[in-house]
mmCIF file of C-alpha atoms in Angstrom:
data_model
loop_
_atom_site.group_PDB
_atom_site.id
_atom_site.type_symbol
_atom_site.label_atom_id
_atom_site.label_comp_id
_atom_site.label_asym_id
_atom_site.label_seq_id
_atom_site.Cartn_x
_atom_site.Cartn_y
_atom_site.Cartn_z
ATOM 1 C CA UNK A 192 0.000 0.000 0.000
ATOM 2 C CA UNK A 193 1.343 3.423 -0.931
ATOM 3 C CA UNK A 194 1.056 5.344 2.331
ATOM 4 C CA UNK A 195 1.307 8.801 0.844
ATOM 5 C CA UNK A 196 -1.355 8.096 -1.761
ATOM 6 C CA UNK A 197 -3.588 6.599 0.908
ATOM 7 C CA UNK A 198 -3.302 9.707 3.069
ATOM 8 C CA UNK A 199 -3.997 11.995 0.145
ATOM 9 C CA UNK A 200 -7.189 10.083 -0.635
ATOM 10 C CA UNK A 201 -8.201 9.767 3.026
ATOM 11 C CA UNK A 202 -7.004 12.883 4.833
ATOM 12 C CA UNK A 203 -8.939 11.861 7.930
ATOM 13 C CA UNK A 204 -7.235 8.451 8.223
ATOM 14 C CA UNK A 205 -6.037 8.237 11.824
ATOM 15 C CA UNK A 206 -2.352 8.803 12.336
ATOM 16 C CA UNK A 207 -0.223 6.591 14.577
ATOM 17 C CA UNK A 208 -2.414 4.932 17.236
ATOM 18 C CA UNK A 209 -1.177 6.175 20.618
ATOM 19 C CA UNK A 210 -2.269 5.693 24.199
ATOM 20 C CA UNK A 211 -0.941 7.440 27.309
ATOM 21 C CA UNK A 212 -1.747 6.271 30.809
ATOM 22 C CA UNK A 213 -0.815 7.500 34.273
ATOM 23 C CA UNK A 214 -0.925 4.985 37.091
ATOM 24 C CA UNK A 215 -0.235 5.014 40.778
ATOM 25 C CA UNK A 216 2.623 2.782 41.803
ATOM 26 C CA UNK A 217 0.809 -0.034 43.606
ATOM 27 C CA UNK A 218 -0.270 -3.504 42.466
ATOM 28 C CA UNK A 219 -3.999 -2.789 42.289
ATOM 29 C CA UNK A 220 -3.484 0.389 40.278
ATOM 30 C CA UNK A 221 -1.103 -1.290 37.871
ATOM 31 C CA UNK A 222 -3.556 -4.152 37.403
ATOM 32 C CA UNK A 223 -6.240 -1.613 36.479
ATOM 33 C CA UNK A 224 -3.872 0.351 34.246
ATOM 34 C CA UNK A 225 -2.802 -2.807 32.479
ATOM 35 C CA UNK A 226 -6.454 -3.636 31.842
ATOM 36 C CA UNK A 227 -6.961 -0.209 30.249
ATOM 37 C CA UNK A 228 -3.878 -0.696 28.105
ATOM 38 C CA UNK A 229 -5.091 -4.120 26.977
ATOM 39 C CA UNK A 230 -8.525 -2.683 26.123
ATOM 40 C CA UNK A 231 -6.762 -0.231 23.804
ATOM 41 C CA UNK A 232 -4.548 -2.987 22.354
ATOM 42 C CA UNK A 233 -7.643 -5.029 21.550
ATOM 43 C CA UNK A 234 -9.442 -1.983 20.134
ATOM 44 C CA UNK A 235 -6.652 -1.279 17.636
ATOM 45 C CA UNK A 236 -7.016 -4.826 16.362
ATOM 46 C CA UNK A 237 -3.917 -6.740 17.457
ATOM 47 C CA UNK A 238 -3.917 -10.542 17.264
ATOM 48 C CA UNK A 239 -4.449 -12.653 20.375
ATOM 49 C CA UNK A 240 -0.916 -14.061 20.423
ATOM 50 C CA UNK A 241 0.491 -10.541 20.255
ATOM 51 C CA UNK A 242 -1.876 -9.349 22.977
ATOM 52 C CA UNK A 243 -0.696 -12.118 25.294
ATOM 53 C CA UNK A 244 2.953 -11.116 24.773
ATOM 54 C CA UNK A 245 2.231 -7.463 25.359
ATOM 55 C CA UNK A 246 0.328 -8.182 28.554
ATOM 56 C CA UNK A 247 3.038 -10.325 30.140
ATOM 57 C CA UNK A 248 5.861 -7.922 29.260
ATOM 58 C CA UNK A 249 3.983 -4.933 30.633
ATOM 59 C CA UNK A 250 2.960 -6.830 33.760
ATOM 60 C CA UNK A 251 6.606 -7.693 34.444
ATOM 61 C CA UNK A 252 7.800 -4.129 33.773
ATOM 62 C CA UNK A 253 5.143 -2.649 36.040
ATOM 63 C CA UNK A 254 5.739 -5.224 38.786
ATOM 64 C CA UNK A 255 9.422 -4.321 38.765
ATOM 65 C CA UNK A 256 8.646 -0.627 39.116
ATOM 66 C CA UNK A 257 6.240 -1.186 42.015
ATOM 67 C CA UNK A 258 8.645 -3.523 43.795
ATOM 68 C CA UNK A 259 11.947 -1.747 43.256
ATOM 69 C CA UNK A 260 11.378 1.883 42.317
ATOM 70 C CA UNK A 261 8.950 2.559 45.150
ATOM 71 C CA UNK A 262 10.243 0.674 48.189
ATOM 72 C CA UNK A 263 8.615 2.993 50.748
ATOM 73 C CA UNK A 264 7.168 5.581 48.533
ATOM 74 C CA UNK A 265 3.531 6.583 48.697
ATOM 75 C CA UNK A 266 3.676 9.075 45.853
ATOM 76 C CA UNK A 267 4.807 6.752 43.088
ATOM 77 C CA UNK A 268 3.529 7.563 39.607
ATOM 78 C CA UNK A 269 4.077 5.527 36.466
ATOM 79 C CA UNK A 270 3.501 6.870 32.961
ATOM 80 C CA UNK A 271 3.043 4.556 30.009
ATOM 81 C CA UNK A 272 3.199 5.716 26.417
ATOM 82 C CA UNK A 273 2.428 3.103 23.768
ATOM 83 C CA UNK A 274 2.293 3.668 20.037
ATOM 84 C CA UNK A 275 1.894 1.414 17.042
ATOM 85 C CA UNK A 276 4.666 1.834 14.482
ATOM 86 C CA UNK A 277 4.734 -0.596 11.592
ATOM 87 C CA UNK A 278 5.157 -4.093 12.968
ATOM 88 C CA UNK A 279 6.022 -2.980 16.489
ATOM 89 C CA UNK A 280 4.275 -1.667 19.526
ATOM 90 C CA UNK A 281 6.710 0.879 20.949
ATOM 91 C CA UNK A 282 6.684 1.621 24.672
ATOM 92 C CA UNK A 283 8.041 4.292 26.989
ATOM 93 C CA UNK A 284 7.554 3.699 30.705
ATOM 94 C CA UNK A 285 8.521 6.465 33.117
ATOM 95 C CA UNK A 286 8.449 6.453 36.909
ATOM 96 C CA UNK A 287 9.468 8.872 39.633
ATOM 97 C CA UNK A 288 11.052 6.221 41.841
ATOM 98 C CA UNK A 289 14.568 5.411 42.926
ATOM 99 C CA UNK A 290 17.157 4.759 40.216
ATOM 100 C CA UNK A 291 17.898 1.272 38.965
ATOM 101 C CA UNK A 292 20.930 -0.243 40.692
ATOM 102 C CA UNK A 293 24.059 0.860 38.826
ATOM 103 C CA UNK A 294 21.583 2.633 36.502
ATOM 104 C CA UNK A 295 21.481 -0.494 34.361
ATOM 105 C CA UNK A 296 18.822 -2.954 33.396
ATOM 106 C CA UNK A 297 19.382 -6.256 35.215
ATOM 107 C CA UNK A 298 20.471 -9.147 33.011
ATOM 108 C CA UNK A 299 17.906 -11.632 34.176
ATOM 109 C CA UNK A 300 18.887 -14.674 36.210
ATOM 110 C CA UNK A 301 19.337 -18.093 34.787
ATOM 111 C CA UNK A 302 18.247 -20.141 37.785
ATOM 112 C CA UNK A 303 19.617 -23.573 38.526
ATOM 113 C CA UNK A 304 16.440 -25.603 38.887
ATOM 114 C CA UNK A 305 18.151 -28.903 39.694
ATOM 115 C CA UNK A 306 17.932 -28.119 43.391
ATOM 116 C CA UNK A 307 15.973 -29.499 46.347
ATOM 117 C CA UNK A 308 12.305 -28.457 46.523
ATOM 118 C CA UNK A 309 12.895 -25.894 49.260
ATOM 119 C CA UNK A 310 15.582 -24.128 47.228
ATOM 120 C CA UNK A 311 13.476 -23.545 44.131
ATOM 121 C CA UNK A 312 13.243 -19.864 43.189
ATOM 122 C CA UNK A 313 10.047 -17.917 43.832
ATOM 123 C CA UNK A 314 11.158 -14.750 42.122
ATOM 124 C CA UNK A 315 13.742 -13.135 39.935
ATOM 125 C CA UNK A 316 12.024 -14.228 36.718
ATOM 126 C CA UNK A 317 10.861 -10.828 35.519
ATOM 127 C CA UNK A 318 13.833 -9.413 33.603
ATOM 128 C CA UNK A 319 14.445 -12.758 31.902
ATOM 129 C CA UNK A 320 10.890 -12.757 30.547
ATOM 130 C CA UNK A 321 11.155 -9.117 29.480
ATOM 131 C CA UNK A 322 14.461 -9.684 27.702
ATOM 132 C CA UNK A 323 13.114 -12.790 25.953
ATOM 133 C CA UNK A 324 10.055 -11.028 24.522
ATOM 134 C CA UNK A 325 10.922 -7.335 24.110
ATOM 135 C CA UNK A 326 13.410 -5.699 21.750
ATOM 136 C CA UNK A 327 15.588 -2.590 21.933
ATOM 137 C CA UNK A 328 15.376 -2.420 25.712
ATOM 138 C CA UNK A 329 16.958 0.795 26.988
ATOM 139 C CA UNK A 330 17.072 2.582 30.287
ATOM 140 C CA UNK A 331 18.114 6.057 31.234
ATOM 141 C CA UNK A 332 17.812 8.242 34.257
ATOM 142 C CA UNK A 333 16.776 11.802 33.386
ATOM 143 C CA UNK A 334 15.137 14.664 35.280
ATOM 144 C CA UNK A 335 14.984 12.528 38.446
ATOM 145 C CA UNK A 336 12.896 9.869 36.828
ATOM 146 C CA UNK A 337 13.473 6.409 35.399
ATOM 147 C CA UNK A 338 12.856 6.044 31.691
ATOM 148 C CA UNK A 339 12.494 2.589 30.182
ATOM 149 C CA UNK A 340 12.099 2.088 26.436
ATOM 150 C CA UNK A 341 11.357 -1.104 24.541
ATOM 151 C CA UNK A 342 9.330 -2.425 21.670
ATOM 152 C CA UNK A 343 7.362 -5.586 21.073
ATOM 153 C CA UNK A 344 7.424 -7.258 17.640
ATOM 154 C CA UNK A 345 3.977 -8.134 16.320
ATOM 155 C CA UNK A 346 3.062 -11.169 14.252
ATOM 156 C CA UNK A 347 0.396 -9.116 12.499
ATOM 157 C CA UNK A 348 -0.151 -5.382 12.421
ATOM 158 C CA UNK A 349 -3.340 -3.561 11.477
ATOM 159 C CA UNK A 350 -1.212 -0.836 9.869
ATOM 160 C CA UNK A 351 0.304 -3.205 7.340
ATOM 161 C CA UNK A 352 -1.879 -5.257 5.019
ATOM 162 C CA UNK B 114 -8.903 -15.198 45.630
ATOM 163 C CA UNK B 115 -11.393 -17.999 45.250
ATOM 164 C CA UNK B 116 -10.171 -21.562 45.560
ATOM 165 C CA UNK B 117 -12.490 -24.576 45.715
ATOM 166 C CA UNK B 118 -11.356 -27.983 46.894
ATOM 167 C CA UNK B 119 -12.641 -31.495 46.232
ATOM 168 C CA UNK B 120 -11.176 -34.808 47.394
ATOM 169 C CA UNK B 121 -11.340 -37.938 45.245
ATOM 170 C CA UNK B 122 -9.663 -40.738 47.173
ATOM 171 C CA UNK B 123 -5.991 -39.870 47.580
ATOM 172 C CA UNK B 124 -6.325 -36.904 45.252
ATOM 173 C CA UNK B 125 -7.301 -33.332 46.141
ATOM 174 C CA UNK B 126 -8.371 -31.119 43.274
ATOM 175 C CA UNK B 127 -8.009 -27.394 43.966
ATOM 176 C CA UNK B 128 -9.789 -25.206 41.428
ATOM 177 C CA UNK B 129 -8.895 -21.550 40.986
ATOM 178 C CA UNK B 130 -11.967 -19.473 40.134
ATOM 179 C CA UNK B 131 -10.141 -16.169 39.587
ATOM 180 C CA UNK B 132 -8.994 -15.431 36.056
ATOM 181 C CA UNK B 133 -5.705 -13.804 37.112
ATOM 182 C CA UNK B 134 -2.887 -14.797 39.433
ATOM 183 C CA UNK B 135 -0.781 -11.647 39.403
ATOM 184 C CA UNK B 136 1.168 -9.426 41.815
ATOM 185 C CA UNK B 137 -2.041 -8.084 43.381
ATOM 186 C CA UNK B 138 -3.334 -11.608 44.033
ATOM 187 C CA UNK B 139 -0.145 -13.532 44.836
ATOM 188 C CA UNK B 140 -0.127 -13.227 48.622
ATOM 189 C CA UNK B 141 -3.790 -14.130 48.977
ATOM 190 C CA UNK B 142 -3.279 -17.110 46.670
ATOM 191 C CA UNK B 143 -0.418 -18.381 48.821
ATOM 192 C CA UNK B 144 -2.455 -17.966 52.011
ATOM 193 C CA UNK B 145 -5.444 -19.790 50.559
ATOM 194 C CA UNK B 146 -3.257 -22.586 49.229
ATOM 195 C CA UNK B 147 -1.600 -22.993 52.615
ATOM 196 C CA UNK B 148 -5.048 -23.422 54.151
ATOM 197 C CA UNK B 149 -6.008 -26.054 51.581
ATOM 198 C CA UNK B 150 -2.783 -28.056 51.708
ATOM 199 C CA UNK B 151 -2.101 -28.010 55.448
ATOM 200 C CA UNK B 152 -3.507 -31.496 55.624
ATOM 201 C CA UNK B 153 -5.387 -33.872 53.368
ATOM 202 C CA UNK B 154 -4.488 -36.199 50.517
ATOM 203 C CA UNK B 155 -0.836 -36.579 49.467
ATOM 204 C CA UNK B 156 -1.526 -35.640 45.857
ATOM 205 C CA UNK B 157 -2.877 -32.226 44.932
ATOM 206 C CA UNK B 158 -3.812 -31.135 41.439
ATOM 207 C CA UNK B 159 -4.177 -27.372 40.963
ATOM 208 C CA UNK B 160 -6.738 -26.720 38.223
ATOM 209 C CA UNK B 161 -5.860 -23.496 36.405
ATOM 210 C CA UNK B 162 -8.417 -23.836 33.608
ATOM 211 C CA UNK B 163 -10.106 -20.538 34.593
ATOM 212 C CA UNK B 164 -6.825 -18.632 34.783
ATOM 213 C CA UNK B 165 -6.332 -16.470 31.703
ATOM 214 C CA UNK B 166 -3.288 -14.620 32.998
ATOM 215 C CA UNK B 167 -0.387 -15.511 35.258
ATOM 216 C CA UNK B 168 2.802 -13.480 35.597
ATOM 217 C CA UNK B 169 6.060 -14.188 37.425
ATOM 218 C CA UNK B 170 4.436 -13.180 40.739
ATOM 219 C CA UNK B 171 1.774 -15.795 40.123
ATOM 220 C CA UNK B 172 4.424 -18.306 39.143
ATOM 221 C CA UNK B 173 6.334 -17.602 42.349
ATOM 222 C CA UNK B 174 3.130 -18.052 44.335
ATOM 223 C CA UNK B 175 2.539 -21.464 42.733
ATOM 224 C CA UNK B 176 6.123 -22.480 43.568
ATOM 225 C CA UNK B 177 5.585 -21.280 47.145
ATOM 226 C CA UNK B 178 2.400 -23.349 47.310
ATOM 227 C CA UNK B 179 4.333 -26.425 46.187
ATOM 228 C CA UNK B 180 6.922 -25.837 48.909
ATOM 229 C CA UNK B 181 4.189 -25.241 51.496
ATOM 230 C CA UNK B 182 2.581 -28.572 50.664
ATOM 231 C CA UNK B 183 5.793 -30.111 51.953
ATOM 232 C CA UNK B 184 7.939 -33.063 50.955
ATOM 233 C CA UNK B 185 5.165 -35.603 51.751
ATOM 234 C CA UNK B 186 2.714 -34.085 49.239
ATOM 235 C CA UNK B 187 2.937 -33.603 45.519
ATOM 236 C CA UNK B 188 1.479 -30.534 43.816
ATOM 237 C CA UNK B 189 0.673 -30.960 40.124
ATOM 238 C CA UNK B 190 -0.900 -28.558 37.651
ATOM 239 C CA UNK B 191 -3.714 -28.914 35.112
ATOM 240 C CA UNK B 192 -5.555 -26.833 32.535
ATOM 241 C CA UNK B 193 -2.839 -24.329 31.642
ATOM 242 C CA UNK B 194 -3.823 -22.164 28.676
ATOM 243 C CA UNK B 195 -1.202 -21.199 26.119
ATOM 244 C CA UNK B 196 -0.368 -17.882 27.798
ATOM 245 C CA UNK B 197 0.197 -19.501 31.194
ATOM 246 C CA UNK B 198 2.145 -22.367 29.616
ATOM 247 C CA UNK B 199 4.352 -19.823 27.901
ATOM 248 C CA UNK B 200 5.328 -18.256 31.234
ATOM 249 C CA UNK B 201 6.243 -21.678 32.644
ATOM 250 C CA UNK B 202 8.208 -22.476 29.499
ATOM 251 C CA UNK B 203 10.145 -19.191 29.317
ATOM 252 C CA UNK B 204 11.241 -19.570 32.937
ATOM 253 C CA UNK B 205 11.871 -23.328 32.461
ATOM 254 C CA UNK B 206 9.606 -23.951 35.440
ATOM 255 C CA UNK B 207 7.685 -26.418 33.251
ATOM 256 C CA UNK B 208 10.564 -28.805 34.012
ATOM 257 C CA UNK B 209 9.829 -28.593 37.730
ATOM 258 C CA UNK B 210 6.097 -29.357 37.734
ATOM 259 C CA UNK B 211 4.009 -32.258 36.459
ATOM 260 C CA UNK B 212 1.557 -30.556 34.091
ATOM 261 C CA UNK B 213 -1.639 -32.225 32.855
ATOM 262 C CA UNK B 214 -3.669 -30.986 29.898
ATOM 263 C CA UNK B 215 -6.788 -30.843 32.076
ATOM 264 C CA UNK B 216 -8.260 -32.243 35.277
ATOM 265 C CA UNK B 217 -10.228 -34.867 33.311
ATOM 266 C CA UNK B 218 -6.937 -36.383 32.175
ATOM 267 C CA UNK B 219 -6.112 -37.008 35.848
ATOM 268 C CA UNK B 220 -9.505 -38.214 37.069
ATOM 269 C CA UNK B 221 -10.073 -40.501 34.066
ATOM 270 C CA UNK B 222 -6.891 -42.367 34.958
ATOM 271 C CA UNK B 223 -8.135 -42.760 38.524
ATOM 272 C CA UNK B 224 -11.390 -44.262 37.263
ATOM 273 C CA UNK B 225 -9.460 -46.712 35.041
ATOM 274 C CA UNK B 226 -7.329 -47.793 37.978
ATOM 275 C CA UNK B 227 -10.695 -48.610 39.635
#
């Protein structure tokens, strides 16, 4: 499809689908915010497999913010910006919490699971999941806030035939 | 967090009614599971057929439940949808649990064993 021709014929065709959400930094608020994000993801017509990937990545990102950026902090705010660009859903997630340790995204643990029952891990899975499913993961600290950027590849995109 | 429990011989089936086991629900899930596995049959099958979404908090809570059940009881899983299976697979925790396609697969075998 010739994008320029399409826009000339349909000047009211919507430009890049974008959603912006502000959430409080607690588990119930992030659950609600994630639901709103997923409503938008469904409304713009993404496939079920893609929706499942988006939901788990965002859940892990938000859980990390709540758990680590706001250890004792009642005023935590998280901003999510999501926009559809070609075959990717591109995210920016900002929070006003404490910086990431060493201002770097954790690698993600590779747990040894050949251990006795009582030594099995109950946590530390989040960054591994995020790194497996998201691309172009970047972090920076700017203006006293954490800024996390990443994008999720889509199997189908409503913007492309 | 709504969990229902039914005993069939030496098997206890615990059914999760909620459709999410996430960070907001994890602690309550663990507490409820502790209540349901404090005593009772040595084999517990956790039916997750209603669960549409489980994140790493939910996964951790299921692991905690398995530990809580103790070395004399076995916690198995059933009815994982593709999303939930994916989380177990990505974390390789599918190698740690016995996972059945659904609860019927477990109870049918019991009936055969008569």
